[in-house]
C-alpha positions as MATLAB code, in Angstrom:
seq = 'MSDRQILQAMSGLMAGMFVSILAGTVVANALPRIIADLGASQSSYTWVVTAELLAMTATVPLWGKLADLYNQKLLLQISLGLFVVGSLLAGFSHDVSLLIFSRVAQGIGAGGLTALAQVVMAAVIPPRRLGKYAGMFGAVFAVGTVAGPLIGGVLVDTSWLGWRWCFFIGVPFALLAIVLLQRTLKLPTVRREAKIDYLGAFLIVAGVSALLIWVSLAGNSFDWASWQTAALTGGGLVLLVAAVFVESRVPEPIIPLGIFRNRTVTLTTVASLFVGLAMFGGTVFLSQYFQISLGKSPTVAGLMSLPMIMGLLVSSTVAGQLISRTGRWKAYLVAGGVLMTAGLGLLSTIGADTHFGLLSLYMAVMGVGVGMLMQNLVLAAQNDVAATELGAATSVLSFFRSLGGTIGTSVLGAILASRVATEMSKGLQEAGIPAGGGAAGHGAVPDMTTLPAPIREIVEHAYGTATGELFLVATPFAFLAVFAVLFVKEKPLKTTSGMERLAEESGAAGHAEDDAAAPLSAGTPTAPAEKA';
ca = [
      -3.268   -1.672  -36.902;
      -2.386   -5.259  -37.754;
      -0.967   -7.671  -35.177;
       2.498   -7.296  -36.707;
       2.361   -3.496  -36.552;
       1.160   -3.645  -32.918;
       3.962   -6.062  -31.948;
       6.539   -3.792  -33.591;
       5.148   -0.783  -31.774;
       5.121   -2.682  -28.511;
       8.762   -3.971  -28.760;
      10.298   -0.931  -27.151;
       7.489   -0.762  -24.632;
       8.116   -4.397  -23.574;
      11.832   -3.719  -23.318;
      11.064   -0.743  -21.013;
       8.760   -2.812  -18.867;
      11.331   -5.558  -18.646;
      13.857   -3.035  -17.371;
      11.416   -1.740  -14.745;
      10.672   -5.246  -13.491;
      14.371   -6.241  -13.549;
      15.212   -3.246  -11.349;
      13.173   -4.716   -8.508;
      13.637   -8.447   -8.982;
      17.404   -8.566   -9.735;
      18.014   -6.858   -6.329;
      15.688   -9.150   -4.369;
      18.153  -12.013   -3.783;
      21.094   -9.651   -3.488;
      19.625   -7.464   -0.738;
      20.608   -9.656    2.221;
      24.220   -9.599    0.969;
      24.083   -5.860    0.107;
      22.750   -4.927    3.578;
      25.276   -7.153    5.280;
      28.231   -5.692    3.237;
      27.095   -2.146    3.976;
      26.623   -2.922    7.669;
      23.007   -1.757    7.606;
      19.957   -2.782    9.635;
      16.647   -4.541    8.972;
      15.060   -1.060    8.798;
      17.499   -0.190    6.012;
      16.574   -3.471    4.201;
      13.005   -2.267    4.191;
      13.946    1.242    3.082;
      15.933    0.095    0.072;
      12.654   -1.498   -1.160;
      10.367    1.198    0.152;
      12.326    4.116   -1.326;
      11.735    2.988   -4.891;
       8.102    2.136   -4.208;
       7.530    5.482   -2.505;
       9.036    7.463   -5.385;
       7.135    5.422   -7.938;
       3.875    5.783   -6.048;
       4.142    9.483   -5.495;
       4.977   10.318   -9.147;
       2.629    7.944  -11.038;
      -0.322   10.417  -11.036;
       1.897   13.181  -12.454;
       3.150   10.876  -15.241;
      -0.380    9.817  -16.069;
      -1.541   13.452  -16.351;
       1.463   14.416  -18.472;
       0.463   11.480  -20.793;
      -2.901   13.173  -21.421;
      -1.164   16.424  -22.364;
       2.201   15.762  -23.998;
       3.972   13.266  -26.295;
       3.836    9.830  -24.627;
       6.897    8.434  -26.470;
       9.097   11.294  -25.230;
       7.839   10.856  -21.648;
       8.673    7.155  -21.812;
      12.203    7.920  -22.960;
      12.632   10.484  -20.178;
      11.528    7.956  -17.575;
      14.010    5.416  -18.928;
      16.747    8.077  -18.791;
      15.975    8.672  -15.101;
      16.141    4.949  -14.509;
      19.590    4.818  -16.087;
      20.843    7.632  -13.799;
      19.460    5.881  -10.724;
      20.948    2.521  -11.678;
      24.445    3.982  -12.125;
      24.205    5.774   -8.764;
      23.109    2.592   -7.062;
      25.924    0.575   -8.589;
      28.553    3.016   -7.354;
      27.024    3.340   -3.801;
      29.421    2.861   -0.868;
      26.913    3.527    1.915;
      23.282    2.719    2.427;
      22.182    6.411    2.298;
      23.352    6.857   -1.302;
      21.858    3.485   -2.235;
      18.463    4.608   -0.919;
      18.714    7.975   -2.704;
      19.543    6.175   -6.008;
      16.544    3.908   -5.513;
      14.404    7.096   -5.357;
      15.736    8.062   -8.834;
      14.980    4.566  -10.111;
      11.502    4.804   -8.567;
      10.656    8.061  -10.392;
      11.677    6.421  -13.668;
       9.757    3.290  -12.875;
       6.702    5.442  -12.067;
       6.785    6.772  -15.645;
       7.124    3.265  -17.087;
       4.362    1.874  -14.898;
       1.822    4.562  -15.878;
       2.825    5.246  -19.478;
       3.211    1.661  -20.737;
      -0.439    0.868  -20.034;
      -1.625    4.249  -21.319;
       0.209    3.683  -24.648;
      -1.200    0.175  -24.897;
      -4.720    1.494  -24.478;
      -4.024    4.185  -27.102;
      -3.152    1.808  -29.874;
      -4.998   -1.415  -28.991;
      -8.815   -1.707  -28.629;
      -9.959   -3.175  -25.272;
     -11.432   -6.259  -27.065;
      -7.957   -7.113  -28.386;
      -6.089   -5.769  -25.367;
      -6.463   -8.957  -23.348;
      -4.153  -10.874  -25.683;
      -1.456   -8.233  -25.538;
      -1.873   -7.762  -21.816;
      -1.175  -11.478  -21.550;
       2.121  -10.867  -23.460;
       3.003   -8.153  -21.055;
       2.214  -10.577  -18.299;
       4.701  -12.957  -19.914;
       7.282  -10.182  -19.992;
       6.547   -9.538  -16.337;
       7.025  -13.248  -15.574;
      10.254  -13.508  -17.546;
      11.655  -10.409  -15.881;
      10.609  -11.717  -12.491;
      12.156  -15.137  -13.172;
      15.348  -13.830  -14.773;
      15.909  -11.092  -12.223;
      16.461  -13.236   -9.095;
      18.433  -15.785  -11.050;
      20.710  -13.144  -12.592;
      20.963  -11.392   -9.274;
      21.882  -14.619   -7.485;
      24.564  -15.504  -10.051;
      26.023  -12.020   -9.881;
      26.206  -12.054   -6.098;
      27.742  -15.539   -6.012;
      30.352  -14.609   -8.692;
      33.338  -13.118   -6.851;
      34.685  -11.133   -9.788;
      31.300   -9.444  -10.394;
      29.421   -8.925   -7.098;
      26.127   -7.274   -6.168;
      26.942   -3.928   -7.855;
      26.364   -5.501  -11.234;
      22.739   -6.086  -10.147;
      22.249   -2.341  -10.819;
      24.586   -1.981  -13.831;
      23.003   -4.832  -15.752;
      19.745   -2.962  -16.412;
      21.448    0.021  -18.073;
      21.977   -1.555  -21.560;
      18.385   -2.817  -21.562;
      17.153    0.683  -20.761;
      19.280    2.253  -23.520;
      18.040   -0.402  -25.968;
      14.407    0.421  -24.957;
      14.987    4.115  -25.684;
      16.272    3.292  -29.189;
      13.503    0.828  -29.931;
      10.847    3.326  -28.827;
      12.318    5.963  -31.126;
      12.268    3.624  -34.135;
       9.061    1.595  -33.670;
       6.518    3.624  -31.622;
       4.629    6.115  -33.769;
       2.096    8.225  -31.812;
       0.431   11.385  -33.007;
       1.228   14.403  -30.874;
      -2.007   16.173  -30.003;
      -1.096   19.745  -29.193;
      -3.487   21.609  -27.014;
      -3.247   24.485  -24.576;
      -2.948   23.047  -21.122;
      -1.627   23.922  -17.685;
       0.067   21.557  -15.318;
      -1.361   21.744  -11.825;
       1.986   22.146  -10.048;
       0.415   23.088   -6.690;
      -1.834   19.923   -6.758;
       1.135   17.783   -7.795;
       3.221   19.111   -4.889;
       0.442   18.618   -2.361;
      -0.229   15.034   -3.552;
       3.438   14.006   -3.566;
       4.108   15.713   -0.155;
       1.001   14.286    1.507;
       1.547   10.721    0.280;
       5.263   10.826    1.121;
       4.562   12.055    4.685;
       2.199    9.145    5.331;
       4.543    6.626    3.720;
       7.544    7.844    5.695;
       5.427    7.498    8.851;
       4.483    3.830    8.163;
       8.087    3.116    7.247;
       9.660    4.569   10.403;
       7.026    4.024   13.065;
       7.879    1.129   15.358;
      11.593    1.370   14.482;
      12.866    4.950   14.633;
      10.055    6.065   16.950;
       6.990    4.670   18.668;
       3.630    4.354   16.897;
       2.171    6.633   19.595;
       4.555    9.589   19.555;
       4.848   13.232   18.540;
       6.525   12.132   15.301;
       3.525   10.036   14.452;
       1.182   12.987   15.137;
       3.266   15.341   13.031;
       3.644   13.047   10.043;
       0.049   11.776    9.976;
      -1.478   15.155   10.793;
       0.713   16.922    8.230;
       0.088   14.301    5.576;
      -3.688   14.426    6.027;
      -3.739   18.235    5.951;
      -1.717   18.172    2.714;
      -4.039   15.621    1.092;
      -7.193   17.513    2.135;
      -5.602   20.656    0.551;
      -4.844   18.606   -2.569;
      -8.500   17.501   -2.879;
      -9.544   21.165   -2.510;
      -7.113   22.282   -5.236;
      -7.907   19.397   -7.544;
     -11.629   20.137   -7.375;
     -11.087   23.707   -8.653;
      -8.313   23.702  -11.233;
      -9.124   23.233  -14.946;
      -6.430   20.523  -15.467;
      -6.215   18.508  -12.202;
      -3.533   15.829  -11.743;
      -6.205   13.359  -10.561;
      -9.659   14.352  -11.999;
     -11.941   13.671   -9.047;
     -14.900   13.205  -11.525;
     -13.539    9.835  -12.639;
     -14.475    8.413   -9.224;
     -18.106    8.924  -10.137;
     -17.497    5.952  -12.468;
     -18.357    2.847  -10.453;
     -15.934    0.640  -12.345;
     -13.053    3.030  -11.788;
     -13.774    3.319   -8.058;
     -14.125   -0.430   -7.443;
     -11.086   -1.431   -9.467;
      -9.063    1.314   -7.705;
     -10.075   -0.134   -4.299;
      -9.223   -3.652   -5.499;
      -5.835   -2.482   -6.867;
      -4.972   -0.939   -3.446;
      -5.660   -4.206   -1.683;
      -3.903   -6.296   -4.369;
      -0.750   -4.106   -3.957;
      -0.882   -4.365   -0.202;
      -1.399   -8.151   -0.153;
       0.917   -9.071   -3.050;
       3.902   -6.745   -2.638;
       3.675   -6.649    1.080;
       3.504  -10.435    1.355;
       6.089  -11.485   -1.253;
       8.867   -8.924   -0.993;
      10.327  -10.777    1.985;
      10.196  -14.240    0.443;
      13.821  -14.044   -0.837;
      14.946  -13.169    2.697;
      13.025  -16.214    3.981;
      14.639  -18.499    1.401;
      18.182  -17.341    2.262;
      17.951  -16.846    5.989;
      15.338  -19.311    7.199;
      15.981  -22.065    4.683;
      19.701  -21.384    4.375;
      19.797  -21.222    0.541;
      22.242  -19.303   -1.602;
      21.026  -16.271   -3.642;
      21.056  -18.343   -6.854;
      18.995  -21.194   -5.319;
      16.642  -18.600   -3.764;
      15.982  -17.299   -7.287;
      15.134  -20.762   -8.536;
      12.784  -21.391   -5.573;
      10.487  -18.556   -6.700;
       9.866  -20.248  -10.108;
       6.548  -21.917   -9.100;
       4.909  -18.580   -8.280;
       6.255  -16.918  -11.474;
       5.242  -19.815  -13.716;
       1.754  -19.686  -12.231;
       1.604  -15.970  -13.004;
       2.938  -16.484  -16.524;
       0.519  -19.216  -17.491;
      -2.599  -17.616  -15.941;
      -1.971  -14.107  -17.343;
      -1.305  -15.449  -20.839;
      -4.231  -17.905  -20.955;
      -6.677  -15.443  -19.305;
      -5.652  -12.751  -21.794;
      -6.206  -15.003  -24.775;
      -9.647  -16.153  -23.472;
     -10.755  -12.598  -22.722;
      -9.837  -11.439  -26.252;
     -11.723  -14.447  -27.708;
     -14.891  -14.265  -25.667;
     -15.061  -10.641  -24.521;
     -15.866  -11.816  -20.967;
     -13.605  -10.652  -18.168;
     -15.289  -10.508  -14.746;
     -15.079  -14.192  -13.959;
     -11.266  -13.973  -14.272;
     -11.161  -11.096  -11.797;
     -13.199  -13.015   -9.228;
     -11.364  -16.295   -9.730;
      -7.993  -14.510   -9.527;
      -8.934  -12.724   -6.280;
     -10.132  -16.006   -4.695;
      -6.908  -17.872   -5.698;
      -4.670  -15.048   -4.509;
      -6.465  -15.054   -1.171;
      -6.175  -18.853   -0.891;
      -2.452  -18.766   -1.832;
      -1.663  -16.149    0.879;
      -3.648  -18.177    3.410;
      -1.664  -21.319    2.549;
       1.648  -19.399    2.758;
       0.744  -18.231    6.246;
       1.407  -21.823    7.437;
       5.091  -21.916    6.363;
       8.016  -22.099    8.740;
      11.732  -22.983    8.803;
      10.898  -26.699    8.237;
       8.274  -26.424    5.462;
       8.842  -28.897    2.648;
       9.638  -27.280   -0.690;
       6.901  -29.283   -2.456;
       4.226  -27.737   -0.338;
       5.853  -24.335   -0.553;
       5.878  -24.609   -4.379;
       2.154  -25.493   -4.418;
       1.277  -22.518   -2.209;
       3.343  -20.124   -4.338;
       1.837  -21.445   -7.591;
      -1.712  -20.909   -6.317;
      -0.894  -17.320   -5.383;
       0.895  -16.707   -8.732;
      -2.136  -17.977  -10.744;
      -4.415  -15.635   -8.824;
      -2.203  -12.545   -9.262;
      -1.825  -13.275  -12.986;
      -5.609  -13.403  -13.505;
      -6.366  -10.392  -11.442;
      -3.689   -7.652  -11.658;
      -3.644   -6.686  -15.345;
      -7.311   -7.259  -15.934;
      -8.301   -4.660  -13.327;
      -6.633   -2.052  -15.563;
      -8.422   -3.446  -18.617;
     -11.840   -3.167  -16.951;
     -11.197    0.485  -15.977;
      -9.750    1.559  -19.371;
     -12.799    0.031  -21.092;
     -15.217    2.176  -19.135;
     -13.718    5.695  -19.377;
     -13.568    8.326  -22.077;
     -10.435    8.403  -24.227;
      -9.457   11.790  -22.803;
      -9.297   10.186  -19.310;
      -7.322    7.054  -20.233;
      -4.086    8.437  -18.771;
      -5.724    9.626  -15.532;
      -7.678    6.445  -14.982;
      -4.671    4.182  -15.689;
      -2.369    6.184  -13.458;
      -4.915    6.203  -10.662;
      -5.046    2.434  -10.599;
      -1.238    2.175  -10.784;
      -0.901    4.825   -8.044;
      -3.174    2.938   -5.609;
      -1.603   -0.417   -6.369;
       1.850    1.062   -5.700;
       0.538    2.851   -2.627;
      -0.803   -0.440   -1.298;
       2.523   -2.145   -2.003;
       4.481    0.628   -0.282;
       2.238    0.580    2.762;
       2.339   -3.190    2.858;
       6.129   -3.376    2.531;
       6.621   -0.731    5.215;
       4.110   -2.030    7.750;
       4.918   -5.719    7.239;
       8.638   -4.935    7.325;
       8.145   -3.313   10.743;
       6.108   -6.292   11.887;
       8.800   -8.706   10.590;
      11.609   -6.862   12.385;
       9.678   -6.774   15.672;
       8.554  -10.386   15.384;
      12.088  -11.582   14.542;
      13.542   -9.741   17.512;
      10.908  -11.292   19.826;
      11.451  -14.834   18.508;
      15.274  -14.542   18.683;
      15.202  -13.241   22.261;
      12.875  -16.094   23.212;
      15.063  -18.704   21.459;
      18.324  -17.318   22.947;
      16.796  -17.325   26.421;
      15.552  -20.888   26.086;
      18.951  -21.974   24.870;
      20.709  -20.200   27.708;
      22.693  -17.966   25.360;
      23.230  -14.325   26.339;
      21.448  -11.797   24.187;
      23.656  -10.676   21.263;
      25.929  -13.678   21.702;
      27.034  -13.841   18.077;
      23.494  -13.278   16.643;
      22.455  -10.181   14.777;
      22.243   -7.399   17.217;
      20.485   -4.087   17.057;
      18.135   -5.221   14.376;
      20.860   -5.962   11.829;
      20.270   -8.574    9.145;
      22.459  -11.563   10.086;
      25.235  -12.971    7.865;
      24.266  -16.692    8.204;
      27.750  -17.907    7.130;
      29.356  -16.427   10.261;
      26.893  -17.747   12.877;
      27.565  -20.765   15.049;
      25.171  -23.679   14.487;
      23.084  -23.246   17.707;
      22.442  -19.578   17.001;
      21.863  -20.203   13.294;
      19.012  -22.527   14.138;
      17.429  -19.907   16.349;
      17.692  -17.282   13.617;
      16.219  -19.659   11.003;
      13.260  -20.401   13.235;
      12.684  -16.720   14.045;
      12.611  -15.708   10.332;
      10.467  -18.672    9.377;
       7.811  -17.967   12.016;
       7.796  -14.211   11.315;
       7.496  -14.693    7.506;
       4.483  -16.972    7.923;
       2.790  -14.383   10.109;
       3.302  -11.721    7.405;
       1.225  -13.751    4.954;
      -1.437  -14.229    7.657;
      -1.643  -10.451    8.057;
      -1.814   -9.921    4.262;
      -4.627  -12.500    3.650;
      -7.579  -10.353    4.842;
      -6.577   -7.548    2.439;
      -6.667   -9.960   -0.472;
     -10.199  -10.985    0.569;
     -11.235   -7.335    0.509;
      -9.992   -7.181   -3.099;
     -12.324  -10.123   -3.927;
     -15.205   -8.278   -2.258;
     -14.578   -5.198   -4.367;
     -14.437   -6.969   -7.739;
     -17.645   -8.827   -7.023;
     -19.483   -5.496   -7.385;
     -17.800   -4.477  -10.667;
     -20.395   -4.454  -13.488;
     -19.250   -6.405  -16.536;
     -19.548   -4.309  -19.701;
     -18.783   -5.335  -23.264;
     -15.245   -4.610  -24.345;
     -14.915   -1.777  -26.894;
     -13.583   -2.612  -30.343;
     -11.850    0.725  -31.046;
      -8.492    1.907  -29.759;
      -7.866    4.865  -27.542;
      -6.690    7.035  -30.473;
      -9.773    6.090  -32.496;
     -12.062    6.837  -29.548;
     -10.345   10.165  -29.068;
     -10.910   11.082  -32.688;
     -14.599   10.069  -32.400;
     -15.105   12.019  -29.222;
     -13.371   15.115  -30.667;
     -15.511   14.797  -33.817;
     -18.664   14.454  -31.775;
     -17.742   17.496  -29.770;
     -17.089   19.449  -32.998;
     -20.444   18.370  -34.490;
     -22.218   19.419  -31.308;
     -20.660   22.912  -31.532;
     -21.597   23.091  -35.280;
     -25.194   22.092  -34.482;
     -25.398   24.715  -31.746;
     -24.223   27.383  -34.176;
     -26.451   26.212  -37.061;
     -29.629   28.247  -36.203;
     -27.591   31.413  -36.216;
     -26.015   30.768  -39.635;
     -29.475   29.856  -41.023;
     -30.709   33.275  -40.010;
     -33.088   32.049  -37.359;
     -34.217   34.959  -35.130;
     -32.785   34.846  -31.638;
     -33.807   36.506  -28.416;
     -31.814   39.498  -27.164;
     -28.920   38.422  -24.980;
     -29.387   39.079  -21.276;
     -27.028   41.484  -19.597;
     -24.782   39.921  -16.961;
];
């Protein structure tokens, strides 16, 4: 395919990815206002983010397996349809329970987009040329991440629109993506007899969900050392052990365990887990920090994230172009991991009085690192697996990155809530103000516009200190990602697309069968068959 044909085929895919990114980023700056309007708690704030991540994480392997068996374009359109349903439900939510449920529907759709977009890219673009287009998708990621908070901030600050339009605004983009995919993306449908491992899918989803619900609720709804913890962790581990047993014996497993014999897949999977934990877990609360600790409006909070996004945009685009030109990719993985770790370490020093110039530098360093690392981990894995395993390998990496993000968001959210409560109690006591004296009580996210000045200063300091500590906790996990990519062996990038490789592998298998049958057709004498 020519560059023009590839760009035409990718247009609907990029629109779909933009919608998926917008779903998370447009809500980021609106969440403090949404939670305050619905009268929800800090735990609910975390759940609104976690619910989508949990649903996306749990369903990514299933989407990836379906991509190896059925029409990938239709699966993409189905996932976009689910996203539309979830967005409409979220926009009409009048309590936090319905909002969280709608985020689950959005997460299932986003899981399809996350897994399938990269599978389709690998199917039509050779790995040697993929870096350039991966850079373009990085640019779409950056634009969606920049536009989302800005659009969300403007919508929240516009009285005649409000935060509900943060969910409605993605619907037309999703519908446009469905139409574009229908008109521009042409993929052959390879029909083969296959069985979906429904038992394995259920065990994986149930086991992962049990563990994620535990890390989300422990420390808030119940103690870390409690019977609920024992039930959720024990049940989750039993379900996952059963899933491994099932997956090792069925002919069409959701996650083929054999791909973990591939060193590149194993190491990039480990790195993706830590990248998700460090990146998502560390940055999801930045908007809350901007608005509560620094006292900025949602619109200004969106603008303040620009340094990180611009760093990601530039590094992903430039690194993608250089990888396509030279065929070398490992140096960018290592450099990206080092810069991400450094950025998180620098962000661990922030507080309520940090100068925006320093904050911008720290965010830019982290953004550059993430841009060089995240997409190229997928490229390295896709380059080193058979074409028949592209969907499984891609979904495994997406699954573990999302799993890391969900765990990071849940655990760090619990740490933030606990640390904020401790700092506020300490500040109120030092100021001689009775506990709950106008501040956010019972773990609720405070509405800063209603707080008196002395209490507002205490809340700002508490959120500033707690957010800095979150980045400190996330930094070691980023370092572990660097450690993993150091051991990835750099292999030359293939020059054939996934569809071409699939045809070659199918042809080679057919020739092997013909060769095996050739002695018989030539009349060569054969030994009598043994009886079973």
